[in-house]
Short mmCIF file of C-alpha atoms and ligand atoms in Angstrom, two decimals:
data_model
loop_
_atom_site.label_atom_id
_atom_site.label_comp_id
_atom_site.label_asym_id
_atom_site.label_seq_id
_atom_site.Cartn_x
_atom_site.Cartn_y
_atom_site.Cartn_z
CA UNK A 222 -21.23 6.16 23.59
CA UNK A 223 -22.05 2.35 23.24
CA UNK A 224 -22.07 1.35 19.12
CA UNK A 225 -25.66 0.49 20.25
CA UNK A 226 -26.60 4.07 20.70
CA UNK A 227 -24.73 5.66 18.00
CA UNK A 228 -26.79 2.99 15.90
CA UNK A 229 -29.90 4.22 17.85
CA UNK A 230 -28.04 8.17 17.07
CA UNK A 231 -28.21 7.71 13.46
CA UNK A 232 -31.28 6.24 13.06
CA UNK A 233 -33.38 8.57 15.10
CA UNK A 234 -31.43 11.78 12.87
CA UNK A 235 -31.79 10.04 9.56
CA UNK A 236 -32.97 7.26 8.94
CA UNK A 237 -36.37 7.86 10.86
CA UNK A 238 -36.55 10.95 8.98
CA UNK A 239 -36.58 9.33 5.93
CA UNK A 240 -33.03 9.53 4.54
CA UNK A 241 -31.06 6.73 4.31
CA UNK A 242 -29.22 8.85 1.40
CA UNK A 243 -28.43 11.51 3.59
CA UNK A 244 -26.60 9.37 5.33
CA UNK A 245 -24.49 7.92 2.78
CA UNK A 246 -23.87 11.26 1.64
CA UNK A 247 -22.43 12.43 5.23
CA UNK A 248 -20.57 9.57 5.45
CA UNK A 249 -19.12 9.87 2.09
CA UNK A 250 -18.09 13.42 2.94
CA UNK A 251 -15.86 12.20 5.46
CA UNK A 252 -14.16 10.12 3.17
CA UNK A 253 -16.16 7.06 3.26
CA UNK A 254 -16.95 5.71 -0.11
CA UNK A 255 -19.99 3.85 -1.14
CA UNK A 256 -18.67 0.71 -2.52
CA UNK A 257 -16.81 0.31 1.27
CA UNK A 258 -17.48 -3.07 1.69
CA UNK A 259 -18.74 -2.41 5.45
CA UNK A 260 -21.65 -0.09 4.25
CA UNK A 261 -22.81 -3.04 1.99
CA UNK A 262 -25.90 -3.86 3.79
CA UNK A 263 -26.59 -0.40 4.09
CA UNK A 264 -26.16 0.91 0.73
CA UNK A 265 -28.54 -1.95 -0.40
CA UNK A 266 -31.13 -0.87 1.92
CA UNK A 267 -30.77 2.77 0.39
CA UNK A 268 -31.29 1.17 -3.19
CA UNK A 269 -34.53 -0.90 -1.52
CA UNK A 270 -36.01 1.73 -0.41
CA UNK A 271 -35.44 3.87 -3.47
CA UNK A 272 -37.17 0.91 -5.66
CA UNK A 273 -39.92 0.91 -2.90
CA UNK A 274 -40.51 3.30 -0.92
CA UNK A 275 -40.74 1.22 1.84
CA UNK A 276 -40.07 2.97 5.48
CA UNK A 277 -36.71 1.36 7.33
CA UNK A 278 -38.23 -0.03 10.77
CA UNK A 279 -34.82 -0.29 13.24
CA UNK A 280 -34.72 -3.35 13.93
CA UNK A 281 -33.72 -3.95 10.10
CA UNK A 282 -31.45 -0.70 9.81
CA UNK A 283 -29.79 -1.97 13.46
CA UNK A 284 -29.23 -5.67 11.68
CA UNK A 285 -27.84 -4.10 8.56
CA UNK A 286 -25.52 -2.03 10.90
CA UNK A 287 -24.38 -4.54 13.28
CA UNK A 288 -21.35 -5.75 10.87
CA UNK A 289 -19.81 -1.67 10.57
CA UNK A 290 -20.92 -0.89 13.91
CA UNK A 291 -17.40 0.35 14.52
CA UNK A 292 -17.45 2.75 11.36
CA UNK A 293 -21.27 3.58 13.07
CA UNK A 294 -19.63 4.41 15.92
CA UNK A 295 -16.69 6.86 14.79
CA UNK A 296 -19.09 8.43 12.14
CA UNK A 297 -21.47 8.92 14.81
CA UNK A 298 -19.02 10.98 17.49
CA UNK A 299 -16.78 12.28 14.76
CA UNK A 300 -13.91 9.81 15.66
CA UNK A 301 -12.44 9.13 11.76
CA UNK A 302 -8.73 9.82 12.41
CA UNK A 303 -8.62 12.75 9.83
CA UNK A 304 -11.22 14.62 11.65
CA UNK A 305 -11.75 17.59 8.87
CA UNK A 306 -11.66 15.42 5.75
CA UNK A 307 -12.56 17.59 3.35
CA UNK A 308 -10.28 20.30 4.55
CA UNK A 309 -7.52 17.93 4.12
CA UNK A 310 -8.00 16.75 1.21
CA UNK A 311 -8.35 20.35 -0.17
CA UNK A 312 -4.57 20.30 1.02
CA UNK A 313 -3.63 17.09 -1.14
CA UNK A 314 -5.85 18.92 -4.29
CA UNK A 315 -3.79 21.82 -3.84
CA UNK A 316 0.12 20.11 -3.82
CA UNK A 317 -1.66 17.30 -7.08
CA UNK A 318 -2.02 20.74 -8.81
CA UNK A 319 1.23 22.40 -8.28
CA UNK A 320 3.31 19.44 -8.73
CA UNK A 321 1.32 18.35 -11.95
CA UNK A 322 3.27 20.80 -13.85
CA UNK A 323 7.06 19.09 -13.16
CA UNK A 324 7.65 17.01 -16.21
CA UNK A 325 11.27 15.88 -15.81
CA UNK A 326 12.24 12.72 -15.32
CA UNK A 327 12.27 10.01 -17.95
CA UNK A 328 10.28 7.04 -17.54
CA UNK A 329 12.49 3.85 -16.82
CA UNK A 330 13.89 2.45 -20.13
CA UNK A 331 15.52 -1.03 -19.49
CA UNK A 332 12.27 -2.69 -18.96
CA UNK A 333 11.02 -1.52 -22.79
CA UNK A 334 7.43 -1.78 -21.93
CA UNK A 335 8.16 1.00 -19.19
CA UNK A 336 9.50 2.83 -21.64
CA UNK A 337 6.31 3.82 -23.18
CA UNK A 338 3.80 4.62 -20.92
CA UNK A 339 2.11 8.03 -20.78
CA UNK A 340 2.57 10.72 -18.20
CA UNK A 341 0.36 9.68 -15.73
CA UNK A 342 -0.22 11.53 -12.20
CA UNK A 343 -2.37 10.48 -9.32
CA UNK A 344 -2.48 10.12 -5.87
CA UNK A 345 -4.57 8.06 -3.49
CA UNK A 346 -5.32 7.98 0.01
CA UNK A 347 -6.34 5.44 2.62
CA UNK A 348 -6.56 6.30 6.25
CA UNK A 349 -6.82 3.59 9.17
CA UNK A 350 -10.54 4.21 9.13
CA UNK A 351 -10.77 3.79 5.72
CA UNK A 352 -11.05 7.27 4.44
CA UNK A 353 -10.52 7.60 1.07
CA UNK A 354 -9.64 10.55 -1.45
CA UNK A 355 -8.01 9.86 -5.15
CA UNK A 356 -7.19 12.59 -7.38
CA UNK A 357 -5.76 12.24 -10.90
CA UNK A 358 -4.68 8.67 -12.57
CA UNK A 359 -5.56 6.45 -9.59
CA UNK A 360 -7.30 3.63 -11.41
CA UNK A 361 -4.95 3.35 -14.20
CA UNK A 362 -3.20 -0.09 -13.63
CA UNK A 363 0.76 -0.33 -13.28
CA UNK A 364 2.99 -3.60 -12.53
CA UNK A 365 4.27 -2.78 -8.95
CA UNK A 366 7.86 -3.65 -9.54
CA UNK A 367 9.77 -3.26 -6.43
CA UNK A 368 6.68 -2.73 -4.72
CA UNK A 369 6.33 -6.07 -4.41
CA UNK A 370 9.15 -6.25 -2.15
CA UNK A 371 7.57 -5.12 1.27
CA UNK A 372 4.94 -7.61 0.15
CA UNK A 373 6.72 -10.55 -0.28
CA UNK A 374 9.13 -9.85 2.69
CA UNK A 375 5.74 -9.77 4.88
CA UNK A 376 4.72 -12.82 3.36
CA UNK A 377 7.65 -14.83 3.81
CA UNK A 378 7.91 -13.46 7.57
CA UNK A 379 4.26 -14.75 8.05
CA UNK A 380 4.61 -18.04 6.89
CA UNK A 381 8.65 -18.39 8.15
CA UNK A 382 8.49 -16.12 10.52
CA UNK A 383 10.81 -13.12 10.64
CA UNK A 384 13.97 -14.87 12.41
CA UNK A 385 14.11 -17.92 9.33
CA UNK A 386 13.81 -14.98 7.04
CA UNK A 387 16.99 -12.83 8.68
CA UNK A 388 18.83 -16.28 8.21
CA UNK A 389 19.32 -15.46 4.70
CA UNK A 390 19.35 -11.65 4.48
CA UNK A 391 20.15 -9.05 6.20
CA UNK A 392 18.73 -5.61 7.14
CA UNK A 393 21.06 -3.03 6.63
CA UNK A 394 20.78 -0.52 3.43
CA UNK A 395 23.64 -1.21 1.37
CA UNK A 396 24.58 2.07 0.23
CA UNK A 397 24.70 0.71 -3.61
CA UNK A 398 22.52 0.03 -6.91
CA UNK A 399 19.02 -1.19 -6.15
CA UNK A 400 20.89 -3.90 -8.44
CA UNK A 401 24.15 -4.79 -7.75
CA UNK A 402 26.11 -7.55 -7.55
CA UNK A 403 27.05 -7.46 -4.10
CA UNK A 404 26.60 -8.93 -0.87
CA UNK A 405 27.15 -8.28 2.85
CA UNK A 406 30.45 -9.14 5.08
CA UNK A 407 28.25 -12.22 5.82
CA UNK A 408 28.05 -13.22 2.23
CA UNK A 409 23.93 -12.45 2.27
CA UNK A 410 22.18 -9.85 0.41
CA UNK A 411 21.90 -6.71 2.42
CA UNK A 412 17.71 -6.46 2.64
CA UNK A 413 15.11 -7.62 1.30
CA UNK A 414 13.87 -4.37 -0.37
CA UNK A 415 16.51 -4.40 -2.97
CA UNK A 416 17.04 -7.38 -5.90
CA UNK A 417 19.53 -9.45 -4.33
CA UNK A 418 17.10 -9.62 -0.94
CA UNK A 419 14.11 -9.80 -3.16
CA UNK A 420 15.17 -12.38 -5.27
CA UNK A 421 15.69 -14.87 -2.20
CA UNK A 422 12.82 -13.40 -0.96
CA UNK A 423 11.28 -14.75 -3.82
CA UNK A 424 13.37 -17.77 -3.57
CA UNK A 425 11.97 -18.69 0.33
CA UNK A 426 7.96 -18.43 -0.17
CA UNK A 427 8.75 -19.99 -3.53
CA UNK A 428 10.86 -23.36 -1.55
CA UNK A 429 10.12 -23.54 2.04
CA UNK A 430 6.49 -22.93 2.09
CA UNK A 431 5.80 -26.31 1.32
CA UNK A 432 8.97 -28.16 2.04
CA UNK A 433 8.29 -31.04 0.04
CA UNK A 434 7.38 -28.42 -2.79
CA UNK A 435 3.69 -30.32 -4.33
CA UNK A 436 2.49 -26.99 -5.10
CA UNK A 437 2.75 -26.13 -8.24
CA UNK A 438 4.15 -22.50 -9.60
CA UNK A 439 0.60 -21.37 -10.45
CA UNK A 440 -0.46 -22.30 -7.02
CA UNK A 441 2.62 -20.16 -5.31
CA UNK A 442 1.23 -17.54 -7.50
CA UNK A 443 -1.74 -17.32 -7.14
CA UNK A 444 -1.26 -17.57 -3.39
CA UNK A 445 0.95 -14.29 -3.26
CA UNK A 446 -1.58 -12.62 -5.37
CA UNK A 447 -4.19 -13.61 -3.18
CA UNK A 448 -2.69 -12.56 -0.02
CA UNK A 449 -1.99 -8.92 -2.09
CA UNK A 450 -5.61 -8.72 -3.02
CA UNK A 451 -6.68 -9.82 1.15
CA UNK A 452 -4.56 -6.46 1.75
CA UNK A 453 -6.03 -4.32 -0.33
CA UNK A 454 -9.41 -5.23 0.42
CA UNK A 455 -10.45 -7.32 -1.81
CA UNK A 456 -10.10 -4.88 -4.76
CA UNK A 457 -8.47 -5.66 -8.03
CA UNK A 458 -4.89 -7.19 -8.99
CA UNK A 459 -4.38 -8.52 -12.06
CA UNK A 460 -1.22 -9.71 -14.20
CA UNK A 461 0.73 -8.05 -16.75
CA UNK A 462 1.84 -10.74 -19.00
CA UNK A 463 3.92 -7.72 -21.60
CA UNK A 464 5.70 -6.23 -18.49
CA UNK A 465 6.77 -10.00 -17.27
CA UNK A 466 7.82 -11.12 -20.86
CA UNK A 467 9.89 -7.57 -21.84
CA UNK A 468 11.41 -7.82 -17.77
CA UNK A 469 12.58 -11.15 -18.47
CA UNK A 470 13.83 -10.96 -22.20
CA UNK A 471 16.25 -7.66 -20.60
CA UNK A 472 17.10 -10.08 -17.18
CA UNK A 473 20.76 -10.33 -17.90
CA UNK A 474 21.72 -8.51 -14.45
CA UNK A 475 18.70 -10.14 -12.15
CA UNK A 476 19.84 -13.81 -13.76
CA UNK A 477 23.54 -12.72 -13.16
CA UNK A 478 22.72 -11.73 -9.58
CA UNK A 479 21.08 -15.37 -9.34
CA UNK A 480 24.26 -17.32 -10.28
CA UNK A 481 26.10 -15.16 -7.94
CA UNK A 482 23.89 -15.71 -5.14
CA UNK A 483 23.44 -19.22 -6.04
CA UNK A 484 27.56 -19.28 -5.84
CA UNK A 485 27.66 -17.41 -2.63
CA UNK A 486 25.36 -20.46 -1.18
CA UNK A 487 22.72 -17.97 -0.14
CA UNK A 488 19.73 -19.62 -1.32
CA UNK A 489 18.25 -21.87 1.07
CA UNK A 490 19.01 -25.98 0.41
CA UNK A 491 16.57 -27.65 -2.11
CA UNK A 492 16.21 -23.90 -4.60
CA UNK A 493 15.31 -23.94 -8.14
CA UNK A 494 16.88 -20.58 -8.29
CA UNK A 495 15.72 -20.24 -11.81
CA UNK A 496 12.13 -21.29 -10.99
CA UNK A 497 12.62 -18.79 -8.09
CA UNK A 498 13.94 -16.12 -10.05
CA UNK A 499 10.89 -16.58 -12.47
CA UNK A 500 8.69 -16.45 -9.69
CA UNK A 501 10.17 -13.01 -8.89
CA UNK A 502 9.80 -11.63 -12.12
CA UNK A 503 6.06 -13.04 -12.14
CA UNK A 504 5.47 -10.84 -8.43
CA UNK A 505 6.93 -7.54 -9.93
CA UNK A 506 4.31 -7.82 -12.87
CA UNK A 507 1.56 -7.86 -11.17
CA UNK A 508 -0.65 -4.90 -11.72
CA UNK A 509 -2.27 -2.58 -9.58
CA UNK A 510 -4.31 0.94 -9.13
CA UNK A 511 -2.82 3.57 -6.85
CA UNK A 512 -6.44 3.19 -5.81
CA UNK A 513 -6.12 -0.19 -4.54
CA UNK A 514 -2.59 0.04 -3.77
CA UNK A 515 -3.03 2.66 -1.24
CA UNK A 516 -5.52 0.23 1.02
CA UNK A 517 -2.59 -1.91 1.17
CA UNK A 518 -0.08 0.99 2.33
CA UNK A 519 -3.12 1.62 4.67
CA UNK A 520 -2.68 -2.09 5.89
CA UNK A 521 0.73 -1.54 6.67
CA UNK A 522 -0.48 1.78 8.42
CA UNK A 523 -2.96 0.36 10.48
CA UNK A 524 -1.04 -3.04 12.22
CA UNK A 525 -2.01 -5.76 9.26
CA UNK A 526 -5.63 -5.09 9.79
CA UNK A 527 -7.20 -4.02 6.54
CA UNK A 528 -9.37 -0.62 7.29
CA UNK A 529 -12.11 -1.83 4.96
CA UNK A 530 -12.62 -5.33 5.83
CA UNK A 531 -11.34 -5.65 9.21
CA UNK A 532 -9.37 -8.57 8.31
CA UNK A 533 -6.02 -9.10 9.92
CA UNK A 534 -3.98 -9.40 7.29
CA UNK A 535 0.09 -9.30 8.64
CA UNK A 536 0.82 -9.06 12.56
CA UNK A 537 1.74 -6.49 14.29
CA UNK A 538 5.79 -7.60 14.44
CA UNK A 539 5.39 -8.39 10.70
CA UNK A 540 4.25 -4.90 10.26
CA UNK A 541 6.97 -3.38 12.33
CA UNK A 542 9.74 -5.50 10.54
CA UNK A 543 8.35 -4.10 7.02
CA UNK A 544 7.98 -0.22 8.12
CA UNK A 545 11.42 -0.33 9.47
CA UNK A 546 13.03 -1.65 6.31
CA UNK A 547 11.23 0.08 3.78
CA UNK A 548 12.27 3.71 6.47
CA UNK A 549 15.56 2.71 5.85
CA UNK A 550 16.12 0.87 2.53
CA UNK A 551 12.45 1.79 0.77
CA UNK A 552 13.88 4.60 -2.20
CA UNK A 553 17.35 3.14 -3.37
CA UNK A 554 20.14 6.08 -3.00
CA UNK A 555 17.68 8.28 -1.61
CA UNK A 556 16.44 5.98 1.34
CA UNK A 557 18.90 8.23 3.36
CA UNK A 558 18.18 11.19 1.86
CA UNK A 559 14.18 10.54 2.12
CA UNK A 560 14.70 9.56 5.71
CA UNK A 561 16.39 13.12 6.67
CA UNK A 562 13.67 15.21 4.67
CA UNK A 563 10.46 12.87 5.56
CA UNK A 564 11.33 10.00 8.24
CA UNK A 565 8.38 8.11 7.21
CA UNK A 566 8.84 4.48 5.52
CA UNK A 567 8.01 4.47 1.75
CA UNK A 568 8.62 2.07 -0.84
CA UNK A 569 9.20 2.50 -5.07
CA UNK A 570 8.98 0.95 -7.89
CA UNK A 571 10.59 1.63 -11.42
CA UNK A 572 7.04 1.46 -12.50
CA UNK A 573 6.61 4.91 -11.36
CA UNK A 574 4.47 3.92 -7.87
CA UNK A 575 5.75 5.37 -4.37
CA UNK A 576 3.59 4.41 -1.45
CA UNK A 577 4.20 6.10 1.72
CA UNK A 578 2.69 4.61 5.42
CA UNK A 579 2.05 6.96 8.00
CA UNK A 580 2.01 4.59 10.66
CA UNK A 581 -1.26 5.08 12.46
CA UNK A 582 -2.96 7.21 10.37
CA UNK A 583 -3.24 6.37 6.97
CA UNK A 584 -1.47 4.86 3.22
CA UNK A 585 -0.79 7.05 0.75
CA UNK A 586 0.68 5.95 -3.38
CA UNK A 587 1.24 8.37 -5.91
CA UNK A 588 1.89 7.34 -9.36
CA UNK A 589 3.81 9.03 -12.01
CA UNK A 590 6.30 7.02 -14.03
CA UNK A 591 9.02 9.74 -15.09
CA UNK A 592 11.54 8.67 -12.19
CA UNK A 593 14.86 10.55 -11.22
CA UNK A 594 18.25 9.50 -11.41
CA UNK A 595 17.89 7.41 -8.28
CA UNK A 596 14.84 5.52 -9.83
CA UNK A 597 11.86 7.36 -7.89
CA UNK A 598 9.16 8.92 -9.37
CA UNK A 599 9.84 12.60 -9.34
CA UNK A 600 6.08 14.12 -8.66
CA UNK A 601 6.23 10.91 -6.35
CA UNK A 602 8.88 12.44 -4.26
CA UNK A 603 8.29 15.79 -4.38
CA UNK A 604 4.51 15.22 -3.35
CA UNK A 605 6.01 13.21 -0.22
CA UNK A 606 8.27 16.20 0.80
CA UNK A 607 5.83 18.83 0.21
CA UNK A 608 3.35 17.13 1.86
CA UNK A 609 5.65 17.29 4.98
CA UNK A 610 6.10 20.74 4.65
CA UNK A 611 2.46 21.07 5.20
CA UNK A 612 1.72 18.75 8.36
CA UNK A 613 3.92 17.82 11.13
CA UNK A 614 4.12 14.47 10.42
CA UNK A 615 7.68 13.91 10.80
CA UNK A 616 8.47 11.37 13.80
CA UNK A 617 10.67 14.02 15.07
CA UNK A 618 8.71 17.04 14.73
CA UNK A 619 7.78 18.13 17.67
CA UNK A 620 4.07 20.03 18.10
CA UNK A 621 4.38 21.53 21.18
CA UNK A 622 6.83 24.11 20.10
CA UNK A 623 6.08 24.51 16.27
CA UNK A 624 3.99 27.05 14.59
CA UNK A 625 5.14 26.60 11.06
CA UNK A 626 3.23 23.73 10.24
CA UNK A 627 -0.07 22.15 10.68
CA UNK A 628 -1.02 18.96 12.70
CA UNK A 629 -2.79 16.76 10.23
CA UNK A 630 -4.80 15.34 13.67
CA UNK A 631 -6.48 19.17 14.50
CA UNK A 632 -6.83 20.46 11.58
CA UNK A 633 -10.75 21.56 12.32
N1 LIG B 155 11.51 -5.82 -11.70
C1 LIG B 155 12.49 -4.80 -11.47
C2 LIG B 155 13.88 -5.42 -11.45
O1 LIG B 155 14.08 -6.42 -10.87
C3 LIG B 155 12.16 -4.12 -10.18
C4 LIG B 155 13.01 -2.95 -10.01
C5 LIG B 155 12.43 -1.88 -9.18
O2 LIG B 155 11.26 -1.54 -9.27
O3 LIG B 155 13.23 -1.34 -8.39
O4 LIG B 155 14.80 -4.89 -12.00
#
């Protein structure tokens, strides 16, 4: 069916008939929220016509649809990638429940404004279509800490592109501390997902960007942040200024990892590494939802276009490079471990945040800040292997020959 006729489809069943609201409310039962900033148009004619009463002629519904004629389109044949939403998300309702219950953990201590923060659990979904589901503490805002590290790596591969980047660090795990002082056989920092690859991460948007460095720190900021906020569809990041000060006042291993790098020459030529380091410390404060969060782990999902603006965001390669690194380096000591049980590229933060891309199909964050003795959030990780228990979403599962578990495509 042409997006013409599915506009023409809609209409004639709804709109015609004098429910606009009807609409929204189907729509929104497959996961598509109001505020999606491709039903704009339409949710202000809904609001129109409930001031008043006017009827919708087509010609201005068709207008008001031409810009989510796509969304039209897969609403109208039943094309959203999770087909049964709601049965799915029943699923996710059931495993927040049971999990809610696992307290251990203890919530990262050596940044003390971690230290503090309350027992909060949520999980939020984005799918490739933009279907979205959030149950429990999804709007409750958390600095994204190592999070920030797929983020800036897809960044600096944008601007540098990805072979500059893999001049100064390196893409194997390392098998150590998220933290420690030690390099590769080529004296480089392993990856970029742990501090030593973050930091000259950190240390290449912050210099090469703009070799002749005019912009100021504010700028660089503000540029990352803005790139972050383009990902997640234009939804909220802020800054938070206590988690930046009580990081830095506690910095004795990130500045010692500095020096060392700064020793080992792996910064490149022209670095402020202190600036640079700063500049790190800035990225890992900035604050988040799970809510928002999870449109950007649906960026990642969907090739660098964001679901719910259509906006391509990172390329394709870019995307690729990211997945891979965060499948194999993404959870600290458990990367391996993670990789065995779920296979599917995820990425933590001592904050408390885990957001897992299932390439194709959707971005998913939970956040709950009592972490395990690796550093991940323990409902975090047990949500991500339950949740594979449940669907065949495993690269390697195979469907053809499985009964015990549920493909999350068919499940009618
Ligand atoms: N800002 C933290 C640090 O550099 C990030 C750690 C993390 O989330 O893994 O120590």
């Amino acid at each position: 069916m042409s997006s013409e006729k599915s506009i023409q489809e809609i209409y004639k069943s709804y709109v015609a008939t004098g429910s606009v609201k009807k609409f929204m409310n189907d729509i929104k039962a497959q996961g598509i929220q109001e505020n999606d900033p491709r039903l704009s148009q339409i949710a202000e004619l809904t609001k129109e016509r409930e001031q008043k009463e006017k009827k919708v002629d087509y010609e201005n519904f068709a207008r008001r649809s031409t810009p989510c004629c796509g969304l039209m389109k897969k609403f109208s044949e039943r094309q959203f990638v999770i087909p049964n939403f709601e049965k799915f998300t029943k699923t996710i309702e059931d495993l927040y429940w049971r999990i809610k219950p696992n307290t251990t953990g203890k919530n990262a201590a050596y940044i003390p404004q971690l230290a503090s923060i309350p027992d909060y659990w949520g999980i939020s979904i984005c799918t490739v279509d933009g279907q979205r589901f959030q149950i429990g503490d999804t709007g409750n805002g958390f600095s994204i800490q190592s999070c920030c590290k797929p983020l800036n790596y897809a960044i600096a591969c944008e601007y540098l592109t990805s072979d500059v980047v893999h001049k100064f660090i390196g893409q194997e795990p390392s098998g150590r501390m998220f933290n420690e002082m030690v390099l590769d056989h080529n004296n480089q920092p392993h990856n970029p997902m742990i501090n030593s690859g973050a930091i000259a991460t950190a240390s290449l948007i912050y210099t090469l960007i703009d070799g002749d460095q005019r912009r100021s720190m504010a700028d660089k900021f503000d540029m990352v942040k803005t790139w972050m906020e383009r990902a997640g569809g234009n939804e909220r990041f802020g800054f938070n200024n206590s988690i930046y000060l009580s990081e830095k006042e506690v910095a004795d291993r990130n500045f010692a990892l500095g020096y060392f790098m700064k020793e080992n020459k792996v910064f490149p030529e022209k670095t402020n590494m202190l600036e640079s380091l700063d500049f790190y410390f800035q990225l890992c404060s900035i604050e988040t939802s799970a809510e928002t969060f999870s449109v950007v782990a649906s960026t990642f999902a969907n090739g660098g276009v964001c679901p719910l603006t259509d906006e391509k965001i990172f390329s394709v390669d870019t995307c690729r490079d990211v997945l891979s690194l965060m499948h194999s380096c993404g959870l600290y000591d458990y990367s391996g471990q993670f990789s065995f049980n779920v296979g599917l590229p995820a990425k933590s933060g001592v904050s408390g945040v885990i957001m897992l891309v299932i390439p194709n199909l959707a971005g998913i964050v939970c956040y709950s800040p009592k972490l395990d003795q690796h550093g991940n959030s323990v409902r975090g990780i047990q949500f991500c292997e339950e949740l594979l228990k449940t669907y065949a979403i495993h690269p390697y599962d195979n469907l053809r020959h499985t009964l015990a578990r549920r493909s999350i495509y068919e499940d009618k």
